[in-house]
Amino acid sequence: MSIVEIVITAFALAMDAFAVSIASGITIHNLRLKHAVTIAVWFGLFQAVMPLLGWMLGGQVVKYIQGCDHWLAFGLLTFIGAKMIYEAFKIEEVEKKTNPLDLYVLFILSVATSIDAFAVGLSLAVLCVSILLPVIVIGVITFFMSLAGVYIGDKSGHFFEKKIEIVAGIVLIAIGLKILLQDLLG
C-alpha cells in the first residue's frame, strides 16, 4: 500500500470523527482550545488503536484466507464505504443536553467512529501491509480533522456533514475496487 493510499484511507476513515466533531462543536458552549484538543485526542487515539487491533486479529487468520484475500479486502472496504454513504443520510444532530466532553460520551463516540478503522486493520493484515505507518497516519490525520471539526461545528454547524460522509464512503469503495482489480488483473 503506497503512502498516497494510506493518506487517502486515513482521510476517509477520519470522516466519521470529523462529522461527530462538528456536531460536538455545535453543542459546546464557550468553546476553548482544551475542549477541542480533548475531543481530537480521543478520536485520534481510537482511530489509531482500532486498525492495530484489526491488523493483529487479521494476522492470526491471514494464512487461512490467502487465496481470497483480495475479495475479502474488497468486501470489507466496500461494506465500510457503503455503510458510510448510508449513514450520511441518517446523521442526526447531537442533542443539546448531550455533553461531548463527558468521558463516557467521549468513549462511546470514539468507539463508534473507529469501528470502520478496525475493519480496515483487518484488510491491511490480509494484504500483508505493515501497520506502523498506517496507524500513525490515521491517528494524526484524525486528530487534526477532529480538531478542525470542533471549530467548524462551533462556527458553521452541519452544512457539509452529509457530503463529507458520502465522499469518504466513495473513496473507500474505490480503494477496495482498486485492490480487487490489481489482484485479478495483475
mmCIF file of C-alpha atoms in Angstrom:
data_model
loop_
_atom_site.group_PDB
_atom_site.id
_atom_site.type_symbol
_atom_site.label_atom_id
_atom_site.label_comp_id
_atom_site.label_asym_id
_atom_site.label_seq_id
_atom_site.Cartn_x
_atom_site.Cartn_y
_atom_site.Cartn_z
ATOM 1 C CA MET A 1 0.000 0.000 0.000
ATOM 2 C CA SER A 2 1.508 3.321 -1.071
ATOM 3 C CA ILE A 3 1.741 6.388 1.145
ATOM 4 C CA VAL A 4 -0.866 8.083 -1.053
ATOM 5 C CA GLU A 5 -3.295 5.203 -0.472
ATOM 6 C CA ILE A 6 -2.584 5.300 3.263
ATOM 7 C CA VAL A 7 -3.252 9.041 3.424
ATOM 8 C CA ILE A 8 -6.442 8.746 1.368
ATOM 9 C CA THR A 9 -7.626 5.878 3.575
ATOM 10 C CA ALA A 10 -6.803 7.905 6.686
ATOM 11 C CA PHE A 11 -8.848 10.858 5.438
ATOM 12 C CA ALA A 12 -11.753 8.569 4.567
ATOM 13 C CA LEU A 13 -11.647 6.920 7.997
ATOM 14 C CA ALA A 14 -11.411 10.273 9.761
ATOM 15 C CA MET A 15 -14.664 11.494 8.199
ATOM 16 C CA ASP A 16 -16.853 9.869 10.869
ATOM 17 C CA ALA A 17 -14.817 11.508 13.620
ATOM 18 C CA PHE A 18 -14.833 14.783 11.690
ATOM 19 C CA ALA A 19 -18.621 14.724 11.378
ATOM 20 C CA VAL A 20 -19.082 13.902 15.068
ATOM 21 C CA SER A 21 -16.565 16.618 15.951
ATOM 22 C CA ILE A 22 -18.659 19.133 14.026
ATOM 23 C CA ALA A 23 -21.752 18.034 15.934
ATOM 24 C CA SER A 24 -19.779 18.241 19.181
ATOM 25 C CA GLY A 25 -18.584 21.735 18.353
ATOM 26 C CA ILE A 26 -22.186 22.798 17.933
ATOM 27 C CA THR A 27 -23.106 21.629 21.429
ATOM 28 C CA ILE A 28 -20.156 23.043 23.404
ATOM 29 C CA HIS A 29 -20.841 26.487 24.798
ATOM 30 C CA ASN A 30 -17.823 28.751 25.338
ATOM 31 C CA LEU A 31 -15.544 26.509 23.310
ATOM 32 C CA ARG A 32 -11.912 26.555 24.420
ATOM 33 C CA LEU A 33 -8.798 25.013 22.908
ATOM 34 C CA LYS A 34 -8.676 22.350 25.645
ATOM 35 C CA HIS A 35 -12.194 21.174 24.657
ATOM 36 C CA ALA A 36 -11.237 20.764 21.010
ATOM 37 C CA VAL A 37 -7.928 19.071 21.888
ATOM 38 C CA THR A 38 -9.670 16.645 24.276
ATOM 39 C CA ILE A 39 -12.083 15.500 21.579
ATOM 40 C CA ALA A 40 -9.325 15.329 18.944
ATOM 41 C CA VAL A 41 -7.036 13.249 21.196
ATOM 42 C CA TRP A 42 -9.782 10.720 21.963
ATOM 43 C CA PHE A 43 -10.803 10.339 18.320
ATOM 44 C CA GLY A 44 -7.219 10.259 17.018
ATOM 45 C CA LEU A 45 -6.151 7.704 19.607
ATOM 46 C CA PHE A 46 -9.067 5.360 18.953
ATOM 47 C CA GLN A 47 -8.661 5.703 15.176
ATOM 48 C CA ALA A 48 -5.011 4.659 15.595
ATOM 49 C CA VAL A 49 -5.620 1.787 18.018
ATOM 50 C CA MET A 50 -8.539 0.153 16.214
ATOM 51 C CA PRO A 51 -6.711 -0.656 12.942
ATOM 52 C CA LEU A 52 -3.855 -2.024 15.033
ATOM 53 C CA LEU A 53 -6.290 -4.359 16.810
ATOM 54 C CA GLY A 54 -7.865 -5.355 13.490
ATOM 55 C CA TRP A 55 -4.440 -5.986 11.985
ATOM 56 C CA MET A 56 -3.405 -8.133 14.967
ATOM 57 C CA LEU A 57 -6.568 -10.227 14.651
ATOM 58 C CA GLY A 58 -6.238 -10.377 10.873
ATOM 59 C CA GLY A 59 -2.631 -11.539 11.179
ATOM 60 C CA GLN A 60 -3.866 -14.608 13.024
ATOM 61 C CA VAL A 61 -6.223 -15.656 10.222
ATOM 62 C CA VAL A 62 -4.361 -14.459 7.116
ATOM 63 C CA LYS A 63 -2.779 -17.847 6.389
ATOM 64 C CA TYR A 64 -6.258 -19.386 6.111
ATOM 65 C CA ILE A 65 -7.623 -16.868 3.618
ATOM 66 C CA GLN A 66 -4.704 -16.042 1.317
ATOM 67 C CA GLY A 67 -6.489 -17.403 -1.753
ATOM 68 C CA CYS A 68 -9.365 -14.952 -1.430
ATOM 69 C CA ASP A 69 -7.660 -12.083 0.409
ATOM 70 C CA HIS A 70 -8.320 -9.556 -2.374
ATOM 71 C CA TRP A 71 -12.029 -10.417 -2.302
ATOM 72 C CA LEU A 72 -12.107 -10.045 1.476
ATOM 73 C CA ALA A 73 -10.335 -6.669 1.376
ATOM 74 C CA PHE A 74 -12.681 -5.516 -1.395
ATOM 75 C CA GLY A 75 -15.719 -6.748 0.540
ATOM 76 C CA LEU A 76 -14.694 -5.113 3.812
ATOM 77 C CA LEU A 77 -13.827 -1.761 2.230
ATOM 78 C CA THR A 78 -16.967 -1.783 0.084
ATOM 79 C CA PHE A 79 -19.099 -2.617 3.119
ATOM 80 C CA ILE A 80 -17.498 0.180 5.148
ATOM 81 C CA GLY A 81 -17.861 2.659 2.284
ATOM 82 C CA ALA A 82 -21.485 1.725 1.649
ATOM 83 C CA LYS A 83 -22.201 1.979 5.377
ATOM 84 C CA MET A 84 -20.703 5.475 5.460
ATOM 85 C CA ILE A 85 -22.803 6.569 2.484
ATOM 86 C CA TYR A 86 -25.937 5.099 4.070
ATOM 87 C CA GLU A 87 -25.211 6.732 7.417
ATOM 88 C CA ALA A 88 -24.646 10.095 5.740
ATOM 89 C CA PHE A 89 -28.366 10.206 5.161
ATOM 90 C CA LYS A 90 -29.109 9.259 8.765
ATOM 91 C CA ILE A 91 -26.897 11.823 10.555
ATOM 92 C CA GLU A 92 -28.813 13.263 13.438
ATOM 93 C CA GLU A 93 -27.860 16.274 15.466
ATOM 94 C CA VAL A 94 -26.369 15.606 18.862
ATOM 95 C CA GLU A 95 -28.979 16.593 21.399
ATOM 96 C CA LYS A 96 -28.195 19.835 23.196
ATOM 97 C CA LYS A 97 -28.296 18.054 26.574
ATOM 98 C CA THR A 98 -25.539 15.613 25.498
ATOM 99 C CA ASN A 99 -22.135 16.725 26.704
ATOM 100 C CA PRO A 100 -19.466 15.558 24.226
ATOM 101 C CA LEU A 101 -16.795 16.272 26.853
ATOM 102 C CA ASP A 102 -18.201 13.735 29.315
ATOM 103 C CA LEU A 103 -15.726 10.809 29.481
ATOM 104 C CA TYR A 104 -18.429 8.172 28.982
ATOM 105 C CA VAL A 105 -19.846 10.040 25.974
ATOM 106 C CA LEU A 106 -16.331 10.561 24.561
ATOM 107 C CA PHE A 107 -15.580 6.850 24.934
ATOM 108 C CA ILE A 108 -18.797 5.812 23.163
ATOM 109 C CA LEU A 109 -18.287 8.348 20.365
ATOM 110 C CA SER A 110 -14.642 7.318 19.966
ATOM 111 C CA VAL A 111 -15.503 3.633 19.675
ATOM 112 C CA ALA A 112 -18.442 4.302 17.351
ATOM 113 C CA THR A 113 -16.361 6.427 14.979
ATOM 114 C CA SER A 114 -13.458 3.961 14.885
ATOM 115 C CA ILE A 115 -15.220 0.648 14.167
ATOM 116 C CA ASP A 116 -14.526 1.176 10.457
ATOM 117 C CA ALA A 117 -10.824 1.559 11.250
ATOM 118 C CA PHE A 118 -10.873 -1.894 12.884
ATOM 119 C CA ALA A 119 -12.166 -3.402 9.640
ATOM 120 C CA VAL A 120 -9.503 -1.541 7.649
ATOM 121 C CA GLY A 121 -6.891 -3.023 10.002
ATOM 122 C CA LEU A 122 -8.243 -6.480 9.155
ATOM 123 C CA SER A 123 -7.905 -5.623 5.456
ATOM 124 C CA LEU A 124 -4.320 -4.450 5.917
ATOM 125 C CA ALA A 125 -3.443 -7.724 7.630
ATOM 126 C CA VAL A 126 -4.990 -9.685 4.789
ATOM 127 C CA LEU A 127 -2.919 -7.664 2.322
ATOM 128 C CA CYS A 128 0.221 -8.222 4.457
ATOM 129 C CA VAL A 129 0.738 -4.473 4.835
ATOM 130 C CA SER A 130 2.979 -3.272 7.658
ATOM 131 C CA ILE A 131 0.781 -1.498 10.223
ATOM 132 C CA LEU A 132 3.066 1.097 11.829
ATOM 133 C CA LEU A 133 2.857 3.830 9.176
ATOM 134 C CA PRO A 134 -0.911 3.479 8.590
ATOM 135 C CA VAL A 135 -1.592 3.624 12.348
ATOM 136 C CA ILE A 136 0.446 6.807 12.754
ATOM 137 C CA VAL A 137 -1.013 8.475 9.667
ATOM 138 C CA ILE A 138 -4.603 7.526 10.566
ATOM 139 C CA GLY A 139 -4.200 8.779 14.144
ATOM 140 C CA VAL A 140 -2.545 12.070 13.191
ATOM 141 C CA ILE A 141 -4.969 12.883 10.376
ATOM 142 C CA THR A 142 -7.950 12.026 12.577
ATOM 143 C CA PHE A 143 -6.574 14.217 15.370
ATOM 144 C CA PHE A 144 -6.231 17.269 13.137
ATOM 145 C CA MET A 145 -9.516 16.713 11.309
ATOM 146 C CA SER A 146 -11.331 16.313 14.632
ATOM 147 C CA LEU A 147 -9.689 19.444 15.993
ATOM 148 C CA ALA A 148 -10.799 21.363 12.916
ATOM 149 C CA GLY A 149 -14.249 19.754 13.064
ATOM 150 C CA VAL A 150 -14.937 21.027 16.568
ATOM 151 C CA TYR A 151 -14.152 24.581 15.455
ATOM 152 C CA ILE A 152 -16.135 24.236 12.244
ATOM 153 C CA GLY A 153 -19.097 22.977 14.271
ATOM 154 C CA ASP A 154 -18.752 25.901 16.622
ATOM 155 C CA LYS A 155 -18.808 28.340 13.690
ATOM 156 C CA SER A 156 -20.958 26.787 10.979
ATOM 157 C CA GLY A 157 -22.886 23.701 12.088
ATOM 158 C CA HIS A 158 -23.891 20.782 9.872
ATOM 159 C CA PHE A 159 -23.658 22.401 6.425
ATOM 160 C CA PHE A 160 -21.086 19.970 4.916
ATOM 161 C CA GLU A 161 -21.535 16.932 7.144
ATOM 162 C CA LYS A 162 -23.521 14.665 4.791
ATOM 163 C CA LYS A 163 -21.379 15.463 1.747
ATOM 164 C CA ILE A 164 -18.174 14.617 3.610
ATOM 165 C CA GLU A 165 -19.510 11.204 4.692
ATOM 166 C CA ILE A 166 -20.614 10.367 1.136
ATOM 167 C CA VAL A 167 -17.228 11.291 -0.371
ATOM 168 C CA ALA A 168 -15.434 9.235 2.288
ATOM 169 C CA GLY A 169 -17.600 6.205 1.516
ATOM 170 C CA ILE A 170 -16.950 6.501 -2.205
ATOM 171 C CA VAL A 171 -13.187 6.751 -1.584
ATOM 172 C CA LEU A 172 -13.137 3.539 0.482
ATOM 173 C CA ILE A 173 -15.155 1.669 -2.145
ATOM 174 C CA ALA A 174 -12.756 2.913 -4.851
ATOM 175 C CA ILE A 175 -9.718 1.703 -2.886
ATOM 176 C CA GLY A 176 -11.385 -1.686 -2.379
ATOM 177 C CA LEU A 177 -12.134 -1.919 -6.096
ATOM 178 C CA LYS A 178 -8.521 -0.975 -6.924
ATOM 179 C CA ILE A 179 -7.226 -3.763 -4.651
ATOM 180 C CA LEU A 180 -9.568 -6.301 -6.271
ATOM 181 C CA LEU A 181 -8.727 -5.275 -9.834
ATOM 182 C CA GLN A 182 -4.991 -5.188 -9.115
ATOM 183 C CA ASP A 183 -5.089 -8.774 -7.886
ATOM 184 C CA LEU A 184 -7.403 -10.072 -10.587
ATOM 185 C CA LEU A 185 -5.667 -8.316 -13.499
ATOM 186 C CA GLY A 186 -2.086 -8.336 -12.173
#
